[in-house]
PDB file of C-alpha atoms and ligand atoms in Angstrom:
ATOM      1  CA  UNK A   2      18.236  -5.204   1.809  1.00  0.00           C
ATOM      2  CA  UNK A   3      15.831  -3.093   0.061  1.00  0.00           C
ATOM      3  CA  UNK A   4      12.236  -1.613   0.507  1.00  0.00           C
ATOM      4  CA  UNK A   5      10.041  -4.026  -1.299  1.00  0.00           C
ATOM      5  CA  UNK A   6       7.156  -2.572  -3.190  1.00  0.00           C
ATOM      6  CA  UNK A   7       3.960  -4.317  -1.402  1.00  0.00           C
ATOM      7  CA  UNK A   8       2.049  -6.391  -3.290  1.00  0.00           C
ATOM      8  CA  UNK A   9      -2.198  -5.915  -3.698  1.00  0.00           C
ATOM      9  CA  UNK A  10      -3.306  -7.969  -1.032  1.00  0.00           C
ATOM     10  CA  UNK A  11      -6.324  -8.764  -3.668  1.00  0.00           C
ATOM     11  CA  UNK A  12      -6.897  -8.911  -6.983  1.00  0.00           C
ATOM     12  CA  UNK A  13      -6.754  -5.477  -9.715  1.00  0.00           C
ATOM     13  CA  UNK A  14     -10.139  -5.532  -9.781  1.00  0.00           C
ATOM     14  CA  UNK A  15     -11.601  -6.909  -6.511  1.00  0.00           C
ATOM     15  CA  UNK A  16     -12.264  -3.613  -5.154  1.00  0.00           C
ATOM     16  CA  UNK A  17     -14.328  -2.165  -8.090  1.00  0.00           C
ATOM     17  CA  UNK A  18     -16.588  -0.035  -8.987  1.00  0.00           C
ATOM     18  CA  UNK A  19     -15.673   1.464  -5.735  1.00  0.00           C
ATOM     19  CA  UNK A  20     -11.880   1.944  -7.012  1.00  0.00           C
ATOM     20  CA  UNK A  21     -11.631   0.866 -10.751  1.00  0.00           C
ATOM     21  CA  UNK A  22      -9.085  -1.959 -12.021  1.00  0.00           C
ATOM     22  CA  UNK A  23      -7.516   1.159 -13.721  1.00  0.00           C
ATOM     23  CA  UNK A  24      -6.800   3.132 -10.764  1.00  0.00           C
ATOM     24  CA  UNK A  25      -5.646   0.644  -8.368  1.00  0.00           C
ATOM     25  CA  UNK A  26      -2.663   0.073 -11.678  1.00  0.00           C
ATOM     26  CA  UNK A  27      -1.849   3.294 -11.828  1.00  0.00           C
ATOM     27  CA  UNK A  28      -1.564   3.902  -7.750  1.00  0.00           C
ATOM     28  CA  UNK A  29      -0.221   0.526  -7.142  1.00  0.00           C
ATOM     29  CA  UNK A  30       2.373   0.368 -10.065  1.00  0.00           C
ATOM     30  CA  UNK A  31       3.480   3.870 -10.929  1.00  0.00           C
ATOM     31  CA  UNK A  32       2.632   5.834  -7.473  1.00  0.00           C
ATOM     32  CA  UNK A  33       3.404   3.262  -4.877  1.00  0.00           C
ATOM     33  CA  UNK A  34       6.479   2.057  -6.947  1.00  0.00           C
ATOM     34  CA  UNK A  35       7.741   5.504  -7.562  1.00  0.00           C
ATOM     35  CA  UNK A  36       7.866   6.110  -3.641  1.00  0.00           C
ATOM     36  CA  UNK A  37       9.609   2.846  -2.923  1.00  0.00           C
ATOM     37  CA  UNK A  38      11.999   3.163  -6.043  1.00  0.00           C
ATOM     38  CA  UNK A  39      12.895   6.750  -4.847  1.00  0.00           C
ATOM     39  CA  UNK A  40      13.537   5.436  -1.104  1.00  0.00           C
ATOM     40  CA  UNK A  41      15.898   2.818  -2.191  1.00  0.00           C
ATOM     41  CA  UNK A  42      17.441   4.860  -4.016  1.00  0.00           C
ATOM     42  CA  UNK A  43      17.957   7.464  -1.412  1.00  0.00           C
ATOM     43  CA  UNK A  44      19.429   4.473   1.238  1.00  0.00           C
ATOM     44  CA  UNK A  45      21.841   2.901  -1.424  1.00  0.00           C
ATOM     45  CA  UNK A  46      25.389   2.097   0.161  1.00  0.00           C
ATOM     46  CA  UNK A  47      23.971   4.605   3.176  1.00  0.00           C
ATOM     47  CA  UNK A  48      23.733   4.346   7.101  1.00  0.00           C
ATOM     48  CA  UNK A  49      20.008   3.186   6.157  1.00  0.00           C
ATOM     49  CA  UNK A  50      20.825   0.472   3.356  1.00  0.00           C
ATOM     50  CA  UNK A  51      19.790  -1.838   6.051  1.00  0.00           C
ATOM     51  CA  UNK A  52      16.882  -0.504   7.734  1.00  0.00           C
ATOM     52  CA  UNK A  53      13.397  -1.424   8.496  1.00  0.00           C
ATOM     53  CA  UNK A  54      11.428   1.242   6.767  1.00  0.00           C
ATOM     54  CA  UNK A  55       9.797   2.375   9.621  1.00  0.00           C
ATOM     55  CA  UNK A  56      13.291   3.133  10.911  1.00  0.00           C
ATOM     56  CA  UNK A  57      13.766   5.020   7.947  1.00  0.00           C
ATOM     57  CA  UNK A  58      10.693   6.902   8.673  1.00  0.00           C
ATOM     58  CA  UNK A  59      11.591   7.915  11.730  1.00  0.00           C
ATOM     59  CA  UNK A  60      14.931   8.961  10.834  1.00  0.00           C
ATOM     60  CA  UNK A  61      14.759  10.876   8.317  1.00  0.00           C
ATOM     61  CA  UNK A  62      11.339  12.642  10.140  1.00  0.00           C
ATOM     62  CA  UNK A  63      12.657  16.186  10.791  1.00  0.00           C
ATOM     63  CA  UNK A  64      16.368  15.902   9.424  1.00  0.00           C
ATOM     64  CA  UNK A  65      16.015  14.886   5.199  1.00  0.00           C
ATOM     65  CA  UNK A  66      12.466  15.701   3.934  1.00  0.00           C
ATOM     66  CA  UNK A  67      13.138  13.939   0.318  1.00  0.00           C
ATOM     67  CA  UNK A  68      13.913  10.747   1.851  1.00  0.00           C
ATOM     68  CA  UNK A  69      11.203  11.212   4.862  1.00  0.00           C
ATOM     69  CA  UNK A  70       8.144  11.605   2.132  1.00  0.00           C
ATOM     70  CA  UNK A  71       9.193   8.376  -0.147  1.00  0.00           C
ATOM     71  CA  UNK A  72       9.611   6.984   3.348  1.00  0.00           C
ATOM     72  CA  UNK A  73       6.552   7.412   4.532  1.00  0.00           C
ATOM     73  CA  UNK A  74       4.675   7.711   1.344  1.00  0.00           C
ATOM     74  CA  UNK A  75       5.934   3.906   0.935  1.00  0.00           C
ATOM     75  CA  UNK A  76       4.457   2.875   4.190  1.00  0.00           C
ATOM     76  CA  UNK A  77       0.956   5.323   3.946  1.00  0.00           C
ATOM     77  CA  UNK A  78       0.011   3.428   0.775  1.00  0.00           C
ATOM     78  CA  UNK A  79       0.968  -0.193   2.332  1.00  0.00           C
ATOM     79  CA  UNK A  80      -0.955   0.124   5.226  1.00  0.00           C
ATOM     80  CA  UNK A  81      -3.800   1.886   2.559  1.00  0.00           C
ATOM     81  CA  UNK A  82      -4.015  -1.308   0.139  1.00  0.00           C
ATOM     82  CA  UNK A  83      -3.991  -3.189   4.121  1.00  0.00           C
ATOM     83  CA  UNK A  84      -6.947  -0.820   4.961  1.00  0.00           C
ATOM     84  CA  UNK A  85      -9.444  -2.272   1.754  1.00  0.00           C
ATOM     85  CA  UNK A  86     -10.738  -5.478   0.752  1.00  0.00           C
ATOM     86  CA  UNK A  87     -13.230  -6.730  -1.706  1.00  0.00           C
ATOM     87  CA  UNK A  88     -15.356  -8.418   0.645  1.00  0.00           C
ATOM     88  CA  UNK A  89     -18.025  -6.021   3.276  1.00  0.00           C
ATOM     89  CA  UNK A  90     -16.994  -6.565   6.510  1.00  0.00           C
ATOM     90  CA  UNK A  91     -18.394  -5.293  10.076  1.00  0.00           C
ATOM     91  CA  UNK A  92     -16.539  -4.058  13.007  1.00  0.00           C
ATOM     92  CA  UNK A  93     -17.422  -6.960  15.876  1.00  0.00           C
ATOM     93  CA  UNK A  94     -16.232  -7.650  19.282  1.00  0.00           C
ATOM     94  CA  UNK A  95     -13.558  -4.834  21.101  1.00  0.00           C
ATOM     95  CA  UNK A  96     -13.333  -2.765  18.145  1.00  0.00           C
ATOM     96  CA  UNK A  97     -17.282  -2.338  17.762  1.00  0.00           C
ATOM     97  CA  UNK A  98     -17.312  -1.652  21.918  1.00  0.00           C
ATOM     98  CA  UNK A  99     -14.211   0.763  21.205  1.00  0.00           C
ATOM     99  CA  UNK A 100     -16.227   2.505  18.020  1.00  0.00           C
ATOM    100  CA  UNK A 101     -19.208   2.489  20.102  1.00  0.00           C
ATOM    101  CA  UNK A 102     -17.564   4.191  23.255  1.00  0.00           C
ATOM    102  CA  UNK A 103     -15.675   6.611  21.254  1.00  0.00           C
ATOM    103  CA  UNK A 104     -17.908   7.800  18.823  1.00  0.00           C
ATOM    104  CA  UNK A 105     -21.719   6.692  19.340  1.00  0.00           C
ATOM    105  CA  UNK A 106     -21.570   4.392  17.083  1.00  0.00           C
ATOM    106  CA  UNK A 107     -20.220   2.597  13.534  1.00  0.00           C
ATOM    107  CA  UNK A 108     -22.628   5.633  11.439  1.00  0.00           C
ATOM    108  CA  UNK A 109     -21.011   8.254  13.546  1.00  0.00           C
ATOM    109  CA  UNK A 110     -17.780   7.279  12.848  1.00  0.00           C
ATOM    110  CA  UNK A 111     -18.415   6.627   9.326  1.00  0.00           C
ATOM    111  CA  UNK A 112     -20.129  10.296   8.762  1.00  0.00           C
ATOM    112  CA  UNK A 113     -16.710  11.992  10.682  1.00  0.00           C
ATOM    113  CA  UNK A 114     -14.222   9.933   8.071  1.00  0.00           C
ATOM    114  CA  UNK A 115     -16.678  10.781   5.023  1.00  0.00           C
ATOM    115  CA  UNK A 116     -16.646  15.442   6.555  1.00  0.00           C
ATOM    116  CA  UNK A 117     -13.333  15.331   7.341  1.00  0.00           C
ATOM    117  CA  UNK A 118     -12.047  13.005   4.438  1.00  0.00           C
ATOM    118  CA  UNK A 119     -13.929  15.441   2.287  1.00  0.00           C
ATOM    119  CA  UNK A 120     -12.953  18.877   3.929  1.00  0.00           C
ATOM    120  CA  UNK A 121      -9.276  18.261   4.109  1.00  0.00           C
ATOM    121  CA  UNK A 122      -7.455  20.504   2.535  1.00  0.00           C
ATOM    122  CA  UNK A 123      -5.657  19.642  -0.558  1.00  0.00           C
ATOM    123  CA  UNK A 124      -3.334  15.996  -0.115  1.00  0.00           C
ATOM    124  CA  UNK A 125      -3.267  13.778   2.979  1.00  0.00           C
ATOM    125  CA  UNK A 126      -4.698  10.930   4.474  1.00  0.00           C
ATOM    126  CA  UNK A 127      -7.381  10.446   6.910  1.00  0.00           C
ATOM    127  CA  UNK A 128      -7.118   7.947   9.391  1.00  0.00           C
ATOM    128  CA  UNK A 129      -8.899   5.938  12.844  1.00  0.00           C
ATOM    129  CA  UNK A 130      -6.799   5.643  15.274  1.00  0.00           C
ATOM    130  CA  UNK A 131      -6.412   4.122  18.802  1.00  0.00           C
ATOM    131  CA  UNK A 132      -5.161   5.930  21.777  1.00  0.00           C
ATOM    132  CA  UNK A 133      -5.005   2.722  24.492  1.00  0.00           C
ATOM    133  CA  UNK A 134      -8.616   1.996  23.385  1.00  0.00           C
ATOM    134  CA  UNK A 135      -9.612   5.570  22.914  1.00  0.00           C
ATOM    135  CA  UNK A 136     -10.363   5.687  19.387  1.00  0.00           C
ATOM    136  CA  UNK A 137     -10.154   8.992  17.071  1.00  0.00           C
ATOM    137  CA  UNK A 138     -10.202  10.366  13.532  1.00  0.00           C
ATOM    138  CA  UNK A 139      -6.749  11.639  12.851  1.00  0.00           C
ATOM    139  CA  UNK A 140      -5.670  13.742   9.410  1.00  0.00           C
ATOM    140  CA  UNK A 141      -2.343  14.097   7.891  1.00  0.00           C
ATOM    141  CA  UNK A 142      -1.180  16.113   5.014  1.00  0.00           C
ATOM    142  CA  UNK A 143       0.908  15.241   2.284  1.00  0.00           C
ATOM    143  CA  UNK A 144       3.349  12.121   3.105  1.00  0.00           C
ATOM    144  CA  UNK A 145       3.006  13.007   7.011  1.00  0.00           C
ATOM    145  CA  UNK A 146       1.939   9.407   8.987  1.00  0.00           C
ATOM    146  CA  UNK A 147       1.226   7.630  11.747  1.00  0.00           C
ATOM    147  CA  UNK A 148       3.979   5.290  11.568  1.00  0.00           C
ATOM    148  CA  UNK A 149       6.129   6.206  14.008  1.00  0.00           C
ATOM    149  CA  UNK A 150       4.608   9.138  15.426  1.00  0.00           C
ATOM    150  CA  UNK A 151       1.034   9.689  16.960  1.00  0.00           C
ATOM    151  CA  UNK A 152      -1.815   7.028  17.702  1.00  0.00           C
ATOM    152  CA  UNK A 153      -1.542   3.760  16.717  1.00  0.00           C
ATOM    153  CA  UNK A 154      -3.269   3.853  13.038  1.00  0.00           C
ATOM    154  CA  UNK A 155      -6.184   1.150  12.602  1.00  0.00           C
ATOM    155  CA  UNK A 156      -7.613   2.125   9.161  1.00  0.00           C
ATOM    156  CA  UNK A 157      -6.208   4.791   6.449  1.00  0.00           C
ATOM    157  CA  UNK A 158      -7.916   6.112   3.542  1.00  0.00           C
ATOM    158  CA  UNK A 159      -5.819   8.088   0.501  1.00  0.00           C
ATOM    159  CA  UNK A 160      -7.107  11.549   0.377  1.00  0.00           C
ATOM    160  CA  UNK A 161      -4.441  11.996  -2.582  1.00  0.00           C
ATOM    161  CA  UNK A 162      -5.995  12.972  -6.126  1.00  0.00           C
ATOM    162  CA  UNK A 163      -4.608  10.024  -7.818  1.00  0.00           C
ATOM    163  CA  UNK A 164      -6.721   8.090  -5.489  1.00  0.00           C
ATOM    164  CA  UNK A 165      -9.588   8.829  -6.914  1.00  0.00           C
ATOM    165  CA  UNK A 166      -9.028  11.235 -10.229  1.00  0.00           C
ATOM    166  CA  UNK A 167      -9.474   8.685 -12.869  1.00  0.00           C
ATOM    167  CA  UNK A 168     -12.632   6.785 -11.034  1.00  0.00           C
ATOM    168  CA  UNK A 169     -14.242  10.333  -9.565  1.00  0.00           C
ATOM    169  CA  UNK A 170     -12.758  13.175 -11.232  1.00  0.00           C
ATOM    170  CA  UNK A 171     -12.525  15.694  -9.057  1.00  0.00           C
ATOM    171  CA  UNK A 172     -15.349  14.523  -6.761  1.00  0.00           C
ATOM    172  CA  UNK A 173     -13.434  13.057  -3.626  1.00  0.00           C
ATOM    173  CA  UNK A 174     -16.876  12.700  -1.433  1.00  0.00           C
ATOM    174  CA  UNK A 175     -17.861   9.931  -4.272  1.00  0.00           C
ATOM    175  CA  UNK A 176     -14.841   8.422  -3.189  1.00  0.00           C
ATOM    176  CA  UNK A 177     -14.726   8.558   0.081  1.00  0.00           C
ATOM    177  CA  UNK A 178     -18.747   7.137   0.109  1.00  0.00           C
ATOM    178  CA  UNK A 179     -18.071   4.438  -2.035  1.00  0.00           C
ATOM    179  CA  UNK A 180     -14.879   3.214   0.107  1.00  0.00           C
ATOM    180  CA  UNK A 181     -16.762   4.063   3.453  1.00  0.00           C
ATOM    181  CA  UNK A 182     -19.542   1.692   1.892  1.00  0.00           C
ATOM    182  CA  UNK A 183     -17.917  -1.188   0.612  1.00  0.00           C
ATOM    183  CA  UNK A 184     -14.442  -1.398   0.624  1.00  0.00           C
ATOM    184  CA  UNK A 185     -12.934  -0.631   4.445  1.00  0.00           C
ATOM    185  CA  UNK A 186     -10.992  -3.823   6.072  1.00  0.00           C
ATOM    186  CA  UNK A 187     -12.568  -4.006   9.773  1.00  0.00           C
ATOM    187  CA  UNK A 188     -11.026  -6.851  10.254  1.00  0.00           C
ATOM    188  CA  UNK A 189      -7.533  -4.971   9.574  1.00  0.00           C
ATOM    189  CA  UNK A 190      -8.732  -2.337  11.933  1.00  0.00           C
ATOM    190  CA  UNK A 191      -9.637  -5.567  14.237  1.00  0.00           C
ATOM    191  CA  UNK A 192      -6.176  -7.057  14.449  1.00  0.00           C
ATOM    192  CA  UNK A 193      -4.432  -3.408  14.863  1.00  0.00           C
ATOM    193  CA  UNK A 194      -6.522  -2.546  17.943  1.00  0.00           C
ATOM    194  CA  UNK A 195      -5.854  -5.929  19.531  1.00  0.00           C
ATOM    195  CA  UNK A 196      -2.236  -5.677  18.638  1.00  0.00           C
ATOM    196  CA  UNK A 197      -1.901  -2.346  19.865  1.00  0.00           C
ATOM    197  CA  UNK A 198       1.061  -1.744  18.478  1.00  0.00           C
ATOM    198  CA  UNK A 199       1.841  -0.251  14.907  1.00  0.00           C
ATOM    199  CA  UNK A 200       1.224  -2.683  11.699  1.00  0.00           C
ATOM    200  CA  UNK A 201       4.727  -2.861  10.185  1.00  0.00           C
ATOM    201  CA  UNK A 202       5.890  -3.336   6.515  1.00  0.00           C
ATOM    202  CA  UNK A 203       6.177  -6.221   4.889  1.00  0.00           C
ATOM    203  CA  UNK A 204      10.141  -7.103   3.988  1.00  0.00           C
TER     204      UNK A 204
HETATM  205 FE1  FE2 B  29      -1.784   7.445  -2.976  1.00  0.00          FE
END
């Protein structure tokens, strides 16, 4: 078995102008696929050939860097195309109580993703997450991730350069307003609360 590389979940250019047909190419097809390429190549004819990938996330976390960041990288940028869709949702039912209780309110939590999604130093990922219903906004830096380690992740959003470089230049708060605006899956973040357990990769 081998790490599959995800497919979109929607359509090259469903997403635009808030991330451009030629972006979501170039992070789907060479970025994504680089990280999963690299993995399997790392787990050929190996104790991990087999895996799940979040196994090989968590065992490779702290013992073989190389492999942990295509790991996770892998998995980041599934649950990130998992995190967007082309059509505005709202948060409704538990989640809205949950966003509600834990931050004020949906503009609250919007305006902490947009400062910290925007202050974070250098690459990452900013992400909500859900502590047993206790909701915060988490940040990890380069391939580090929430998915075996930390809060359950609900949404993600790519703080990477090659996010947003080719849509935004170098201005990531564009970004960030434009995916904050249009483009972030409640309902994903819906089904991951009421789960609460991690979203796993597809096979
Ligand atoms: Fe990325």
């Amino acid at each position: 078995m081998s790490i599959s590389l995800m497919p979109l979940p929607y359509a090259r250019d469903a997403l635009a102008p808030a991330i451009s047909a030629d972006t979501l190419d170039t992070h789907h097809g060479k970025h994504h696929k680089a990280y999963v390429d690299k993995t399997n190549a790392a787990i050929a004819d190996g104790p991990l050939a087999d895996a799940s990938l979040e196994e090989i996330v968590a065992r490779s976390r702290g013992s073989n860097q190389g492999l942990f960041n295509n790991a996770a990288q892998t998995w980041n940028h599934g649950f990130y195309w998992a995190s967007l869709a082309p059509a505005p949702s709202r948060p409704q039912g538990d989640l809205a109580a949950a966003i509600e209780r834990s931050f004020g309110g949906l503009d609250q939590l919007t305006q902490e993703l947009a400062t910290r999604g925007a202050d974070h130093f250098a690459s990452g990922w900013v992400w909500l997450a859900s502590n047993n219903g206790a909701l915060s906004v988490e940040e990890t830096h380069d391939a580090e991730t929430l998915a075996d380690a930390g809060p359950v992740p609900l949404l993600v959003i790519d703080l990477w350069e090659h996010a947003y470089y080719l849509d935004r230049k170098n201005v990531r708060p564009d970004y960030l307003e434009a995916v904050l605006d249009h483009v972030l899956n409640w309902d994903f973040a819906a089904e991951n609360l009421a789960r609460g357990r991690r979203w796993t990769y597809p096979a």
